[in-house]
Amino acid sequence: MSEATQVSLWEATAAPAPITPTLQGGLRAEMAIVGAGFTGLSAALHLAEAGRDVVVIDAQAPGWGASGRNGGQVIAGVKDDPDVLEQRHGNSMVATVGSGPDLVFDLIERHDIDCSPVRNGWLQLAVSEATLRVASARAAQWQARGVPVRMLDAQEASRLSGSGVYVGGWLDHRGGTVQPLAYARGLASAAQRLGARIFGGSPAIGLTREGDGWRTETLQGSVRAATVIIATNAYTDRLHDPLRRSVVAVPSYQIATDPLPEALRATILPEGQSVSDMRRLLRYFRTDAAGRLVMGARGVYGDAPAAHAMRRQLQAVREIYPQAAGLAFPYRWGGMVAVTPDHMPHLHALAPGLLAGLGYNGRGVAMATVMGRVLAQWAAGSAPEALGFPVTPLSPMRLHAFSRLGVRAAVQYFAARDALERR
Ligand SMILES: Cc1cc2nc3c(=O)[nH]c(=O)nc-3n(C[C@H](O)[C@H](O)[C@H](O)COP(=O)(O)OP(=O)(O)OC[C@H]3O[C@@H](n4cnc5c(N)ncnc54)[C@H](O)[C@@H]3O)c2cc1C
């Protein structure tokens, strides 16, 4: 996808970016964070709230990465369902991943972040009887833990989504939506107000052990800090090559209309939930504060013409909302999702005092915010076993260089399975 053809809805409608100068000269801080997306900014905000001296550096600007480009769907949980999570990692892990939406909406309220928060729930909608059974088991597991969720039959799924293609699903009342770039910028401003120093346009190009701490080099400066958190997710570069090779960056793409005409707005997501469907190559959609329809699905690698990716998104609109198929979609943009082989987020100690959290598999609005809090607690001295999230060894993929081929093959396979399932 060519960057030149991107017109991001979130860029067009977010409050202005906070001022984040380029880092020049040498600085000292207690903690340094590389990457100013939800992970790095949540870590910075939690550390600043705890009175710690923190510096954040980003190659571009707060929210420039996936955090400013995503669907803004605030979703609880990870790929594994609660029973499996509990078996593998215990109760506290279920609580940690389930707490994401509470944390997001609480931070927004406490720090008065202007990002159009809506908390009317998240719909996961089934495209087949088989996926409906998965939804039913998932909902039952959360329900058994006292979480406010409920199953939907085809009629209710159709009423809430405004689409006739789903056979049912479940509604998770914990979920909601935000304007993601505005949320990222708001986290940055809140951290700054509490004393965090944030620098943009300052790519970290070297990390060196120095005494008991680390020296992070940027193009025009450096930060010395006892602890460094790397929070670069799908945009991880050769600053830490094994970390880069522990995830596969997969493109995702969105399009959005102008505000929908009243008659359409009354039928499409009338109660303001957001949706992820249960196709293997999922589609995710919502409306924004002004009533625009925002549709997302897998994107394309490289500089393929945007028109090629647009066709796929328009096809999704025609299938799901034929009533909106004639509308113009003036906004189109994309970003990279970090996918891990086990589809779980990962928390690592890369070296003494060098921490990282990444790999949200397209579920990072809530989960990266939680990971930021976990990283902040760890950096501030909590024992790893008290974090409510497992610390795992880094495992770079041996054939990472071929990961794009693997993604393409998997996409073709999943597309075929999706097509079969709809028959
Ligand atoms: C199109 C799209 C739609 C999505 N939709 C949803 C959704 O609806 N709901 C959901 O929960 N999740 C969604 N996600 C996933 C979610 O956006 C991410 O999981 C989350 O934003 C990751 O946040 P992060 O802070 O870890 O990384 P990012 O926000 O990607 O931030 C990484 C930052 O690191 C910086 N960086 C990289 N290298 C360096 C360096 N060497 N020096 C300095 N800075 C560096 C980059 O400039 C970037 O700003 C979506 C993702 C995409 C791409």
XYZ file of C-alpha atoms and ligand atoms in Angstrom:
476
model
C 0.000 0.000 0.000
C 1.451 3.319 -0.925
C 1.697 5.748 1.995
C 0.862 8.608 -0.376
C -2.657 7.294 -0.941
C -3.525 7.057 2.744
C -6.190 9.358 4.140
C -6.638 8.355 7.759
C -9.969 9.112 9.390
C -8.239 9.259 12.759
C -5.650 11.789 11.525
C -8.479 13.890 10.098
C -10.517 13.950 13.317
C -8.079 13.720 16.279
C -7.228 16.561 18.618
C -3.823 18.084 17.749
C -0.695 16.135 18.661
C 1.177 17.096 21.829
C 4.502 18.816 21.297
C 7.281 16.208 21.284
C 10.627 17.712 20.296
C 13.548 15.818 18.792
C 15.960 14.475 21.390
C 19.228 16.397 21.189
C 22.256 15.836 23.382
C 22.669 13.482 26.301
C 19.963 12.905 28.926
C 19.699 10.820 32.063
C 16.501 9.259 33.358
C 15.467 6.478 35.682
C 13.590 4.668 32.881
C 13.678 4.979 29.090
C 10.946 3.722 26.786
C 11.429 3.152 23.058
C 8.113 3.441 21.180
C 5.190 5.775 21.861
C 2.173 3.624 21.081
C -0.305 2.322 23.638
C 2.311 -0.003 25.187
C 5.010 2.626 25.667
C 2.629 5.441 26.578
C 0.681 3.361 29.094
C 3.993 2.279 30.656
C 5.128 5.921 30.758
C 1.860 7.121 32.265
C 1.837 4.432 34.949
C 5.478 5.131 35.807
C 4.878 8.881 35.891
C 1.826 8.318 38.126
C 4.113 6.402 40.473
C 6.488 9.374 40.561
C 9.192 7.814 38.375
C 11.451 9.809 36.081
C 10.754 8.557 32.546
C 11.831 9.452 29.009
C 9.975 8.161 25.927
C 11.480 8.272 22.434
C 9.671 7.521 19.199
C 11.071 7.381 15.686
C 8.029 9.379 14.531
C 5.401 10.662 16.994
C 2.993 9.351 19.661
C 0.397 7.135 17.976
C 2.208 7.041 14.625
C 2.283 3.194 14.621
C -0.628 0.785 14.943
C -1.948 2.709 17.944
C -3.033 5.636 15.783
C -4.276 3.524 12.868
C -6.379 0.715 14.339
C -10.115 0.091 14.498
C -10.396 1.589 17.989
C -12.268 -1.484 19.208
C -11.670 -1.959 22.920
C -11.848 -5.735 23.375
C -11.258 -7.868 26.456
C -9.276 -11.073 26.273
C -6.757 -12.770 24.015
C -6.911 -15.691 21.612
C -7.029 -18.375 24.301
C -10.334 -18.647 26.145
C -10.494 -18.266 29.935
C -10.488 -22.003 30.774
C -7.297 -22.597 28.770
C -5.660 -19.458 30.150
C -6.478 -20.495 33.679
C -5.137 -24.021 33.154
C -1.893 -22.740 31.657
C -1.232 -19.612 33.671
C -3.687 -19.460 36.570
C -6.520 -17.207 37.573
C -4.560 -13.985 37.677
C -3.847 -14.185 33.924
C -7.589 -14.383 33.198
C -8.134 -11.337 35.395
C -5.272 -9.460 33.688
C -6.487 -9.960 30.121
C -10.118 -9.446 31.127
C -9.351 -6.124 32.796
C -8.231 -4.329 29.627
C -11.419 -2.386 28.844
C -11.810 -1.293 32.487
C -8.251 0.038 32.418
C -8.726 1.888 29.114
C -11.995 3.571 30.115
C -10.661 4.349 33.594
C -7.524 6.058 32.189
C -9.697 8.058 29.782
C -11.894 9.258 32.634
C -9.135 9.926 35.172
C -6.997 11.855 32.704
C -9.896 13.485 30.882
C -8.787 12.151 27.483
C -10.793 13.566 24.584
C -11.158 10.465 22.371
C -14.914 9.859 21.873
C -15.141 6.854 24.228
C -18.266 4.713 23.850
C -18.838 1.699 26.061
C -21.818 -0.086 24.557
C -20.171 -3.482 24.154
C -18.367 -5.538 21.536
C -20.057 -8.067 19.248
C -18.299 -11.171 18.014
C -20.515 -12.491 15.237
C -20.557 -16.012 13.812
C -20.615 -16.809 10.122
C -21.448 -20.527 10.524
C -22.940 -22.981 13.013
C -19.402 -24.200 13.807
C -18.182 -20.724 14.770
C -21.392 -20.128 16.713
C -20.539 -23.134 18.889
C -17.109 -21.600 19.561
C -18.796 -18.305 20.494
C -21.195 -20.092 22.801
C -18.391 -21.906 24.666
C -16.417 -18.659 24.965
C -19.370 -16.688 26.295
C -20.200 -19.467 28.784
C -16.639 -19.415 30.151
C -16.736 -15.673 30.782
C -20.268 -15.911 32.196
C -19.108 -18.586 34.645
C -16.647 -15.979 35.937
C -19.372 -13.392 36.486
C -18.558 -11.311 33.398
C -21.490 -9.461 31.739
C -21.786 -11.204 28.364
C -24.686 -12.852 26.545
C -25.415 -14.994 23.516
C -27.315 -13.590 20.536
C -29.503 -15.531 18.115
C -29.542 -14.716 14.406
C -32.402 -12.253 14.814
C -30.689 -10.245 17.554
C -27.322 -10.374 15.778
C -29.070 -8.957 12.731
C -30.863 -6.228 14.711
C -27.717 -5.076 16.552
C -25.374 -5.241 13.560
C -27.825 -4.207 10.837
C -26.496 -7.066 8.708
C -28.250 -10.227 7.599
C -25.127 -12.368 7.129
C -24.581 -13.618 10.671
C -26.093 -16.714 12.274
C -25.678 -15.340 15.821
C -22.866 -14.382 18.161
C -22.184 -12.979 21.585
C -22.188 -9.544 23.145
C -19.430 -8.612 25.573
C -20.595 -5.627 27.602
C -17.033 -4.851 28.735
C -16.042 -3.656 25.269
C -16.446 -0.374 23.431
C -14.745 2.017 21.052
C -12.360 4.967 21.118
C -10.854 7.287 18.525
C -7.493 5.512 18.694
C -5.132 8.288 17.621
C -6.855 10.686 20.019
C -6.518 8.091 22.781
C -2.770 7.697 22.059
C -2.238 11.457 22.000
C -4.261 11.800 25.206
C -2.114 9.195 26.967
C 0.979 11.111 25.838
C -0.358 14.443 27.110
C -1.392 12.897 30.433
C 2.086 11.387 30.880
C 3.678 14.733 30.003
C 1.523 16.544 32.578
C 2.898 14.141 35.196
C 6.473 14.887 34.188
C 7.306 12.282 31.513
C 9.570 13.666 28.795
C 8.485 12.500 25.321
C 10.579 12.952 22.179
C 9.384 12.429 18.607
C 11.384 12.138 15.398
C 14.061 10.348 17.424
C 14.684 6.806 16.223
C 16.696 4.693 18.657
C 19.620 3.346 16.671
C 21.747 1.682 19.338
C 21.458 0.114 22.776
C 24.595 -0.393 24.842
C 25.066 -1.739 28.327
C 26.759 0.954 30.423
C 27.517 0.306 34.087
C 24.306 -0.874 35.758
C 22.101 0.563 33.033
C 21.683 1.224 29.326
C 22.588 3.922 26.892
C 20.051 4.361 24.100
C 21.470 6.242 21.119
C 19.258 8.283 18.826
C 20.281 10.122 15.671
C 21.023 13.344 17.554
C 21.199 12.353 21.211
C 21.209 9.644 23.837
C 19.466 8.607 27.049
C 21.150 6.824 29.936
C 18.712 4.918 32.120
C 18.811 2.043 34.594
C 15.917 0.332 32.806
C 14.809 0.389 29.169
C 11.435 -0.814 27.889
C 11.189 -1.646 24.186
C 7.602 -1.049 23.033
C 7.886 -1.105 19.249
C 5.583 -4.085 18.428
C 5.061 -4.687 14.665
C 7.355 -1.737 13.880
C 10.324 -3.280 15.728
C 13.431 -2.719 13.629
C 17.029 -3.878 13.854
C 17.514 -2.024 17.131
C 16.848 -5.483 18.606
C 16.834 -7.968 15.770
C 15.858 -11.102 17.766
C 12.821 -9.185 19.094
C 11.916 -8.135 15.532
C 12.085 -11.781 14.481
C 9.805 -12.923 17.323
C 6.716 -11.463 15.583
C 5.422 -11.355 12.027
C 4.158 -7.968 10.854
C 0.885 -8.459 8.960
C -0.882 -5.589 7.175
C -4.454 -4.581 7.975
C -6.446 -1.933 6.126
C -9.513 0.202 6.797
C -11.903 2.397 4.871
C -14.535 4.855 6.116
C -17.524 6.720 4.704
C -18.619 10.269 5.387
C -21.317 10.499 8.097
C -24.096 8.095 7.071
C -27.472 9.481 5.992
C -29.978 9.298 8.913
C -31.981 6.405 7.451
C -28.891 4.215 7.083
C -27.502 5.250 10.426
C -30.649 3.975 12.107
C -30.052 0.473 10.710
C -26.259 0.070 10.881
C -25.059 -0.690 14.425
C -27.965 1.333 15.887
C -26.834 0.774 19.498
C -23.210 1.706 18.864
C -21.457 -1.625 19.426
C -18.370 -2.559 17.424
C -18.037 -5.884 15.600
C -15.382 -8.454 14.829
C -16.699 -11.358 12.835
C -15.518 -14.948 13.201
C -14.222 -15.606 9.709
C -10.643 -16.861 9.709
C -9.775 -13.722 7.724
C -11.836 -11.534 9.946
C -13.612 -8.318 9.157
C -14.031 -5.689 11.839
C -16.281 -2.668 11.745
C -17.895 0.107 13.745
C -19.259 3.595 13.398
C -17.428 6.661 14.687
C -18.663 9.633 16.722
C -20.048 11.380 13.611
C -21.778 8.244 12.300
C -19.252 7.233 9.658
C -19.025 3.517 8.850
C -15.476 2.187 9.350
C -14.699 -1.216 7.785
C -11.459 -3.137 8.281
C -9.931 -6.346 6.961
C -6.569 -7.759 5.966
C -4.369 -5.428 3.936
C -1.600 -5.861 1.420
C 2.168 -5.941 1.761
C 4.417 -3.456 0.102
C 3.519 -0.826 -2.430
C 0.698 -2.628 -4.236
C -1.779 -0.091 -5.538
C -4.230 0.961 -2.836
C -7.032 0.252 -5.330
C -6.232 -3.442 -5.050
C -6.728 -3.431 -1.275
C -9.738 -1.101 -1.576
C -11.549 -3.657 -3.738
C -11.376 -6.213 -0.926
C -12.769 -3.782 1.642
C -15.564 -2.711 -0.732
C -16.409 -6.374 -1.277
C -16.757 -6.753 2.513
C -19.143 -3.773 2.593
C -21.234 -5.217 -0.265
C -21.545 -8.553 1.539
C -22.212 -7.237 5.040
C -24.069 -3.982 4.335
C -25.475 -4.079 0.785
C -27.524 -1.022 1.752
C -24.243 0.983 2.041
C -22.558 -0.379 -1.079
C -23.141 2.739 -3.171
C -21.539 5.110 -0.681
C -18.194 6.793 -1.202
C -15.316 5.834 1.096
C -13.090 8.920 1.168
C -10.898 7.594 3.993
C -8.487 4.680 3.578
C -5.465 3.756 5.594
C -3.565 0.803 6.967
C -0.999 -0.383 9.450
C 0.905 -3.410 10.666
C -0.352 -5.955 13.192
C 2.216 -8.006 15.168
C 1.310 -11.687 15.043
C 3.007 -14.289 17.250
C 3.218 -18.024 16.469
C 1.080 -18.905 19.529
C -1.257 -15.923 18.969
C -0.544 -14.702 22.500
C 1.070 -11.418 23.598
C 4.592 -11.840 24.965
C 6.445 -10.266 27.885
C 10.239 -10.604 27.941
C 13.368 -9.699 29.856
C 15.809 -9.325 26.946
C 18.741 -8.682 29.304
C 19.065 -7.341 32.853
C 17.113 -4.062 32.897
C 15.934 -4.447 29.285
C 12.230 -5.319 29.060
C 9.777 -5.755 26.199
C 6.070 -6.455 25.665
C 4.497 -7.065 22.248
C 2.477 -9.321 19.943
C -1.178 -8.439 20.465
C -2.400 -10.206 17.320
C -4.817 -7.411 16.434
C -6.164 -7.044 19.988
C -3.914 -4.304 21.303
C -6.116 -1.353 22.214
C -6.941 -2.868 25.586
C -4.143 -5.437 25.783
C -1.261 -3.063 24.957
C -2.614 -0.634 27.539
C -2.566 -3.489 30.073
C 0.900 -4.563 28.930
C 2.131 -1.017 29.521
C 0.874 -1.193 33.091
C 2.494 -4.629 33.580
C 5.819 -3.351 32.171
C 5.656 -0.295 34.440
C 5.075 -2.485 37.498
C 7.934 -4.762 36.526
C 10.298 -1.868 35.819
C 9.361 -0.317 39.163
C 10.439 -3.455 41.017
C 7.493 -5.891 41.183
C 8.487 -9.549 41.147
C 7.738 -11.269 37.801
C 5.376 -13.730 39.518
C 3.304 -10.810 40.856
C 2.637 -9.307 37.410
C -0.397 -11.418 36.482
C 1.195 -12.097 33.101
C 3.817 -14.761 32.307
C 7.370 -13.760 31.440
C 8.561 -16.000 28.602
C 11.927 -16.466 26.884
C 12.333 -14.642 23.597
C 11.994 -17.004 20.662
C 13.015 -15.475 17.336
C 11.681 -17.354 14.291
C 14.395 -19.168 12.385
C 12.700 -18.691 9.024
C 11.505 -15.167 9.733
C 12.802 -13.897 6.404
C 10.200 -16.127 4.730
C 7.346 -15.069 6.989
C 5.604 -13.033 4.285
C 5.410 -16.110 2.082
C 3.982 -18.005 5.045
C 1.408 -15.282 5.643
C 0.379 -15.306 1.974
C -0.001 -19.103 1.984
C -1.999 -18.996 5.220
C -4.222 -16.235 3.811
C -5.039 -18.307 0.707
C -5.784 -21.356 2.832
C -7.992 -19.415 5.269
C -9.829 -17.667 2.426
C -10.675 -21.085 0.945
C -11.859 -22.391 4.335
C -13.982 -19.257 4.862
C -15.564 -19.686 1.433
C -16.345 -23.367 2.126
C -17.884 -22.554 5.483
C -20.275 -20.002 4.027
C -21.807 -22.555 1.630
C -5.210 -1.536 10.879
C -5.182 -2.042 12.295
C -6.391 -2.249 12.954
C -6.392 -2.706 14.290
N -7.578 -2.754 14.965
C -7.584 -3.037 16.298
C -8.771 -2.937 17.042
O -9.824 -2.519 16.546
N -8.739 -3.310 18.350
C -7.591 -3.724 18.952
O -7.619 -4.069 20.142
N -6.405 -3.745 18.275
C -6.376 -3.402 16.980
N -5.189 -3.384 16.300
C -3.931 -3.691 17.025
C -3.434 -2.503 17.851
O -3.492 -1.322 17.099
C -1.980 -2.747 18.295
O -1.900 -4.002 18.933
C -1.458 -1.694 19.262
O -1.712 -0.409 18.785
C 0.028 -1.897 19.510
O 0.514 -0.809 20.252
P 2.077 -0.662 20.515
O 2.257 0.529 21.360
O 2.614 -1.934 21.068
O 2.732 -0.474 19.084
P 2.627 0.743 18.020
O 1.427 1.571 18.264
O 2.776 0.148 16.668
O 3.856 1.654 18.376
C 5.182 1.297 18.092
C 5.990 2.587 18.001
O 7.376 2.248 18.020
C 8.040 3.220 17.254
N 9.370 2.686 16.910
C 9.685 1.565 16.213
N 11.025 1.413 16.155
C 11.572 2.444 16.831
C 12.916 2.855 17.126
N 13.980 2.148 16.703
N 13.099 3.980 17.844
C 12.061 4.715 18.278
N 10.769 4.375 18.026
C 10.532 3.264 17.323
C 7.146 3.473 16.073
O 7.409 4.737 15.482
C 5.750 3.384 16.713
O 5.234 4.654 17.038
C -5.155 -2.993 14.947
C -3.946 -2.803 14.264
C -3.958 -2.326 12.959
C -2.655 -2.092 12.259
